[in-house]
Amino acid sequence: MMEERSGLTVDVTSPMVRMDQVTHVYVTDQEASLAVEKIDFSVNTGEFVSLVGPSGCGKTTILSMIAGLLRPAAGQVMLQGQLVNGPSPEVGYMLQQDYLFPWRTIMDNALLGLELSNSVDEAARERTRLLLEGMGLGGKEHLHPSQLSGGMRQRVALVRTLATNPGLLLLDEPFSALDYQTKLQLEDLVVQTLREREKTAILVTHDLSEAIAVSDRVIVMGRNPGHIRRTFEIPDSIREAQPFYAREQPGFNELFHEIWGELEASGAKE
Ligand code: ADP
Ligand code: MG
């Protein structure tokens, strides 16, 4: 079934993302290194999937290929049934550091993505203002990033990512620099916001309990070269709870230990 979205004709029956035998090689002056090899997975529309695994196993490389910033050496990366060959307005990419411009106001930082695509008008401004308000940033539009806490700045970065209305969000350790309490609050807010808007998300995190609490599925990776070891489906009782309460659901600890075992085995391969 074909449909018009963001000016593109897309096949809405295809998964949002499909990685088919994807391999990536980084080439430098001195050497070529195999970063990930034969990665195969799909993410359906509306799904929330986490990638976990030891540092260097290729999580960021995978997100960058989906974002169209890196090209695979072999295999195919598909977005809504179309081969990825560059950045797409359907994809929002949010990084660990908030990368807000210190000289711009919160509003102007939040509008940046829209500005880059030349689509700032009154309606876009109003939508962005409502998003800021929904993230508890109402009244802060005219402040500068240095006047906000780390958690607030990450919320601004999230608004900026959502403001262009992408169907797919790529989140690379967006909570890792935050204190524990702020991180738990932000997890709830992000999951609620993405669910309400029926967004698809791929989250990279080194916090396994976070991955289990927010996801429909957790993909465990290993390294040398990066590969998928195992995929875990999260049971409904945990999936349907808000992240904060998911951690208290029966079965959460057992699942944590099972995935932890898989992660330990992946690190021990070094
Ligand atoms: P992760 O995000 O899981 O920590 P990365 O995707 O950043 O892993 O890196 C995967 C592998 O590719 C690592 O071995 C890393 O050293 C290598 N790598 C990442 N970026 C580059 C780069 N720009 N040039 C060369 N090698 C890189
Ligand atoms: Mg990384």
GROMACS .gro file of C-alpha atoms and ligand atoms in nm:
model
  298
    1MET     CA    1   0.000   0.000   0.000
    2MET     CA    2   0.158   0.329  -0.113
    3GLU     CA    3   0.103   0.660   0.066
    4GLU     CA    4   0.235   1.017   0.041
    5ARG     CA    5   0.447   1.121   0.340
    6SER     CA    6   0.684   1.413   0.369
    7GLY     CA    7   0.658   1.451  -0.008
    8LEU     CA    8   0.777   1.095  -0.063
    9THR     CA    9   0.576   0.797  -0.175
   10VAL     CA   10   0.631   0.523   0.078
   11ASP     CA   11   0.515   0.169   0.119
   12VAL     CA   12   0.342   0.174   0.458
   13THR     CA   13   0.313  -0.205   0.470
   14SER     CA   14   0.693  -0.237   0.481
   15PRO     CA   15   0.868  -0.229   0.817
   16MET     CA   16   0.989   0.118   0.917
   17VAL     CA   17   1.348  -0.007   0.908
   18ARG     CA   18   1.497  -0.319   0.757
   19MET     CA   19   1.866  -0.408   0.779
   20ASP     CA   20   1.951  -0.689   0.542
   21GLN     CA   21   2.296  -0.849   0.582
   22VAL     CA   22   2.450  -0.509   0.651
   23THR     CA   23   2.826  -0.479   0.686
   24HIS     CA   24   3.021  -0.159   0.749
   25VAL     CA   25   3.393  -0.100   0.709
   26TYR     CA   26   3.569   0.215   0.830
   27VAL     CA   27   3.854   0.307   0.600
   28THR     CA   28   4.133   0.532   0.730
   29ASP     CA   29   4.476   0.621   0.585
   30GLN     CA   30   4.637   0.328   0.759
   31GLU     CA   31   4.376   0.056   0.759
   32ALA     CA   32   4.028  -0.070   0.694
   33SER     CA   33   3.840  -0.205   0.996
   34LEU     CA   34   3.529  -0.414   0.993
   35ALA     CA   35   3.288  -0.237   1.233
   36VAL     CA   36   2.973  -0.447   1.193
   37GLU     CA   37   2.911  -0.763   0.994
   38LYS     CA   38   2.591  -0.913   0.851
   39ILE     CA   39   2.342  -0.723   1.064
   40ASP     CA   40   1.986  -0.840   1.007
   41PHE     CA   41   1.683  -0.692   1.182
   42SER     CA   42   1.358  -0.511   1.118
   43VAL     CA   43   1.169  -0.255   1.320
   44ASN     CA   44   0.796  -0.221   1.261
   45THR     CA   45   0.609   0.106   1.259
   46GLY     CA   46   0.526   0.209   1.614
   47GLU     CA   47   0.779  -0.026   1.770
   48PHE     CA   48   1.037   0.078   2.030
   49VAL     CA   49   1.355  -0.125   1.998
   50SER     CA   50   1.675  -0.094   2.202
   51LEU     CA   51   2.029  -0.187   2.099
   52VAL     CA   52   2.258  -0.286   2.385
   53GLY     CA   53   2.610  -0.422   2.381
   54PRO     CA   54   2.969  -0.346   2.479
   55SER     CA   55   3.134  -0.024   2.372
   56GLY     CA   56   3.262  -0.051   2.015
   57CYS     CA   57   3.013  -0.316   1.901
   58GLY     CA   58   2.874  -0.085   1.632
   59LYS     CA   59   2.557   0.062   1.782
   60THR     CA   60   2.629   0.419   1.667
   61THR     CA   61   2.746   0.289   1.329
   62ILE     CA   62   2.409   0.117   1.282
   63LEU     CA   63   2.212   0.432   1.373
   64SER     CA   64   2.429   0.640   1.138
   65MET     CA   65   2.357   0.403   0.850
   66ILE     CA   66   1.982   0.420   0.919
   67ALA     CA   67   2.011   0.800   0.932
   68GLY     CA   68   2.176   0.792   0.589
   69LEU     CA   69   2.500   0.945   0.720
   70LEU     CA   70   2.708   0.634   0.650
   71ARG     CA   71   2.677   0.392   0.361
   72PRO     CA   72   2.704   0.019   0.423
   73ALA     CA   73   2.993  -0.162   0.253
   74ALA     CA   74   2.759  -0.451   0.184
   75GLY     CA   75   2.394  -0.531   0.239
   76GLN     CA   76   2.092  -0.303   0.236
   77VAL     CA   77   1.937  -0.054   0.473
   78MET     CA   78   1.572   0.011   0.391
   79LEU     CA   79   1.346   0.279   0.530
   80GLN     CA   80   0.975   0.218   0.468
   81GLY     CA   81   1.061  -0.012   0.181
   82GLN     CA   82   1.303   0.228   0.014
   83LEU     CA   83   1.679   0.201  -0.002
   84VAL     CA   84   1.844   0.459   0.224
   85ASN     CA   85   2.080   0.677   0.022
   86GLY     CA   86   2.106   0.989   0.235
   87PRO     CA   87   1.937   1.172   0.521
   88SER     CA   88   1.555   1.171   0.515
   89PRO     CA   89   1.301   1.401   0.681
   90GLU     CA   90   1.134   1.085   0.811
   91VAL     CA   91   1.429   1.027   1.048
   92GLY     CA   92   1.516   1.229   1.360
   93TYR     CA   93   1.856   1.162   1.517
   94MET     CA   94   1.920   1.261   1.878
   95LEU     CA   95   2.266   1.232   2.025
   96GLN     CA   96   2.405   1.185   2.375
   97GLN     CA   97   2.523   1.544   2.399
   98ASP     CA   98   2.245   1.790   2.342
   99TYR     CA   99   2.440   2.001   2.088
  100LEU     CA  100   2.232   2.309   2.153
  101PHE     CA  101   2.383   2.633   2.026
  102PRO     CA  102   2.469   2.845   2.333
  103TRP     CA  103   2.402   3.175   2.156
  104ARG     CA  104   2.051   3.078   2.045
  105THR     CA  105   1.742   3.092   2.263
  106ILE     CA  106   1.558   2.772   2.359
  107MET     CA  107   1.290   2.848   2.097
  108ASP     CA  108   1.548   2.911   1.824
  109ASN     CA  109   1.734   2.593   1.917
  110ALA     CA  110   1.409   2.397   1.905
  111LEU     CA  111   1.332   2.543   1.560
  112LEU     CA  112   1.672   2.455   1.413
  113GLY     CA  113   1.565   2.140   1.227
  114LEU     CA  114   1.267   2.320   1.075
  115GLU     CA  115   1.491   2.611   0.979
  116LEU     CA  116   1.728   2.375   0.796
  117SER     CA  117   1.438   2.246   0.588
  118ASN     CA  118   1.306   2.598   0.533
  119SER     CA  119   0.977   2.524   0.700
  120VAL     CA  120   0.949   2.773   0.983
  121ASP     CA  121   0.611   2.942   0.965
  122GLU     CA  122   0.361   3.051   1.229
  123ALA     CA  123   0.202   2.705   1.247
  124ALA     CA  124   0.543   2.540   1.295
  125ARG     CA  125   0.631   2.792   1.565
  126GLU     CA  126   0.306   2.719   1.745
  127ARG     CA  127   0.356   2.340   1.723
  128THR     CA  128   0.708   2.379   1.861
  129ARG     CA  129   0.586   2.604   2.140
  130LEU     CA  130   0.326   2.342   2.234
  131LEU     CA  131   0.591   2.068   2.229
  132LEU     CA  132   0.811   2.277   2.462
  133GLU     CA  133   0.513   2.331   2.689
  134GLY     CA  134   0.435   1.957   2.687
  135MET     CA  135   0.792   1.889   2.798
  136GLY     CA  136   0.758   2.125   3.092
  137LEU     CA  137   0.950   2.404   2.920
  138GLY     CA  138   0.666   2.653   2.887
  139GLY     CA  139   0.786   3.006   2.961
  140LYS     CA  140   1.151   2.911   2.900
  141GLU     CA  141   1.145   2.987   2.525
  142HIS     CA  142   1.349   3.305   2.558
  143LEU     CA  143   1.621   3.164   2.786
  144HIS     CA  144   1.958   3.037   2.663
  145PRO     CA  145   2.088   2.680   2.713
  146SER     CA  146   2.331   2.779   2.989
  147GLN     CA  147   2.032   2.889   3.197
  148LEU     CA  148   1.882   2.538   3.194
  149SER     CA  149   1.969   2.214   3.376
  150GLY     CA  150   2.109   1.915   3.186
  151GLY     CA  151   1.772   1.740   3.191
  152MET     CA  152   1.599   2.048   3.052
  153ARG     CA  153   1.856   2.079   2.774
  154GLN     CA  154   1.799   1.716   2.674
  155ARG     CA  155   1.426   1.793   2.661
  156VAL     CA  156   1.494   2.086   2.429
  157ALA     CA  157   1.702   1.854   2.208
  158LEU     CA  158   1.412   1.610   2.205
  159VAL     CA  159   1.166   1.885   2.108
  160ARG     CA  160   1.403   1.987   1.828
  161THR     CA  161   1.406   1.626   1.705
  162LEU     CA  162   1.026   1.596   1.728
  163ALA     CA  163   0.953   1.941   1.579
  164THR     CA  164   1.021   1.825   1.223
  165ASN     CA  165   0.770   1.544   1.287
  166PRO     CA  166   0.985   1.245   1.185
  167GLY     CA  167   0.823   0.900   1.188
  168LEU     CA  168   1.141   0.737   1.317
  169LEU     CA  169   1.354   0.853   1.611
  170LEU     CA  170   1.711   0.736   1.656
  171LEU     CA  171   1.821   0.798   2.013
  172ASP     CA  172   2.191   0.747   2.088
  173GLU     CA  173   2.234   0.728   2.466
  174PRO     CA  174   2.019   1.039   2.519
  175PHE     CA  175   1.991   0.988   2.895
  176SER     CA  176   2.340   0.875   2.987
  177ALA     CA  177   2.474   1.213   3.100
  178LEU     CA  178   2.183   1.276   3.337
  179ASP     CA  179   2.149   1.205   3.706
  180TYR     CA  180   1.939   0.901   3.792
  181GLN     CA  181   1.622   1.080   3.897
  182THR     CA  182   1.616   1.308   3.592
  183LYS     CA  183   1.682   1.010   3.369
  184LEU     CA  184   1.384   0.816   3.509
  185GLN     CA  185   1.156   1.116   3.463
  186LEU     CA  186   1.277   1.172   3.109
  187GLU     CA  187   1.234   0.804   3.017
  188ASP     CA  188   0.867   0.827   3.116
  189LEU     CA  189   0.820   1.150   2.926
  190VAL     CA  190   0.988   1.022   2.611
  191VAL     CA  191   0.800   0.692   2.604
  192GLN     CA  192   0.468   0.866   2.666
  193THR     CA  193   0.537   1.130   2.399
  194LEU     CA  194   0.643   0.873   2.139
  195ARG     CA  195   0.349   0.642   2.213
  196GLU     CA  196   0.096   0.924   2.186
  197ARG     CA  197   0.240   1.024   1.850
  198GLU     CA  198   0.276   0.665   1.728
  199LYS     CA  199   0.645   0.713   1.657
  200THR     CA  200   0.893   0.437   1.588
  201ALA     CA  201   1.213   0.450   1.794
  202ILE     CA  202   1.551   0.284   1.812
  203LEU     CA  203   1.734   0.355   2.137
  204VAL     CA  204   2.100   0.287   2.207
  205THR     CA  205   2.174   0.260   2.577
  206HIS     CA  206   2.430   0.102   2.807
  207ASP     CA  207   2.167   0.086   3.082
  208LEU     CA  208   2.004  -0.253   3.054
  209SER     CA  209   1.722  -0.180   3.297
  210GLU     CA  210   1.637   0.127   3.088
  211ALA     CA  211   1.633  -0.081   2.770
  212ILE     CA  212   1.394  -0.335   2.925
  213ALA     CA  213   1.173  -0.067   3.082
  214VAL     CA  214   1.115   0.135   2.764
  215SER     CA  215   1.127  -0.121   2.481
  216ASP     CA  216   0.915  -0.370   2.295
  217ARG     CA  217   1.230  -0.558   2.201
  218VAL     CA  218   1.594  -0.556   2.313
  219ILE     CA  219   1.867  -0.652   2.067
  220VAL     CA  220   2.193  -0.766   2.229
  221MET     CA  221   2.507  -0.713   2.025
  222GLY     CA  222   2.861  -0.848   2.050
  223ARG     CA  223   3.184  -0.709   1.906
  224ASN     CA  224   3.490  -0.788   1.693
  225PRO     CA  225   3.325  -0.735   1.456
  226GLY     CA  226   2.985  -0.602   1.568
  227HIS     CA  227   2.707  -0.857   1.531
  228ILE     CA  228   2.366  -0.942   1.677
  229ARG     CA  229   2.384  -1.209   1.946
  230ARG     CA  230   2.023  -1.240   2.049
  231THR     CA  231   1.691  -1.056   2.049
  232PHE     CA  232   1.462  -1.051   2.352
  233GLU     CA  233   1.088  -0.975   2.329
  234ILE     CA  234   0.968  -0.783   2.633
  235PRO     CA  235   0.653  -0.935   2.787
  236ASP     CA  236   0.334  -0.725   2.773
  237SER     CA  237   0.312  -0.667   3.150
  238ILE     CA  238   0.649  -0.487   3.142
  239ARG     CA  239   0.598  -0.322   2.803
  240GLU     CA  240   0.265  -0.172   2.893
  241ALA     CA  241   0.375  -0.025   3.226
  242GLN     CA  242   0.529   0.322   3.238
  243PRO     CA  243   0.909   0.282   3.244
  244PHE     CA  244   0.929   0.388   3.609
  245TYR     CA  245   0.686   0.111   3.713
  246ALA     CA  246   0.806  -0.142   3.458
  247ARG     CA  247   1.105  -0.204   3.682
  248GLU     CA  248   0.870  -0.326   3.956
  249GLN     CA  249   0.675  -0.570   3.738
  250PRO     CA  250   0.696  -0.944   3.813
  251GLY     CA  251   0.949  -1.104   3.580
  252PHE     CA  252   1.156  -0.788   3.536
  253ASN     CA  253   1.450  -0.910   3.746
  254GLU     CA  254   1.454  -1.255   3.586
  255LEU     CA  255   1.458  -1.098   3.240
  256PHE     CA  256   1.729  -0.854   3.347
  257HIS     CA  257   1.950  -1.141   3.464
  258GLU     CA  258   1.889  -1.343   3.151
  259ILE     CA  259   1.986  -1.052   2.921
  260TRP     CA  260   2.271  -0.957   3.152
  261GLY     CA  261   2.412  -1.308   3.109
  262GLU     CA  262   2.403  -1.263   2.732
  263LEU     CA  263   2.576  -0.925   2.762
  264GLU     CA  264   2.847  -1.064   2.986
  265ALA     CA  265   2.911  -1.341   2.739
  266SER     CA  266   2.941  -1.082   2.462
  267GLY     CA  267   3.198  -0.876   2.657
  268ALA     CA  268   3.395  -1.185   2.753
  269LYS     CA  269   3.464  -1.260   2.387
  270GLU     CA  270   3.730  -0.985   2.392
  271ADP     P1  271   2.939   0.174   1.973
  271ADP     O1  272   2.849   0.287   1.938
  271ADP     O2  273   2.866   0.044   1.992
  271ADP     O3  274   3.028   0.202   2.089
  271ADP     P2  275   3.067   0.240   1.720
  271ADP     O4  276   2.962   0.221   1.617
  271ADP     O5  277   3.098   0.377   1.761
  271ADP     O6  278   3.035   0.147   1.847
  271ADP     O7  279   3.203   0.175   1.667
  271ADP     C1  280   3.209   0.042   1.613
  271ADP     C2  281   3.355   0.014   1.573
  271ADP     O8  282   3.392   0.101   1.467
  271ADP     C3  283   3.456   0.037   1.685
  271ADP     O9  284   3.556  -0.061   1.672
  271ADP     C4  285   3.511   0.173   1.655
  271ADP    O10  286   3.643   0.186   1.701
  271ADP     C5  287   3.504   0.180   1.504
  271ADP     N1  288   3.480   0.318   1.456
  271ADP     C6  289   3.376   0.398   1.488
  271ADP     N2  290   3.382   0.516   1.424
  271ADP     C7  291   3.495   0.511   1.349
  271ADP     C8  292   3.560   0.603   1.260
  271ADP     N3  293   3.505   0.723   1.233
  271ADP     N4  294   3.675   0.562   1.201
  271ADP     C9  295   3.730   0.442   1.224
  271ADP     N5  296   3.673   0.350   1.307
  271ADP    C10  297   3.559   0.384   1.370
  272MG      MG  298   2.819   0.473   2.032
   0.00000   0.00000   0.00000
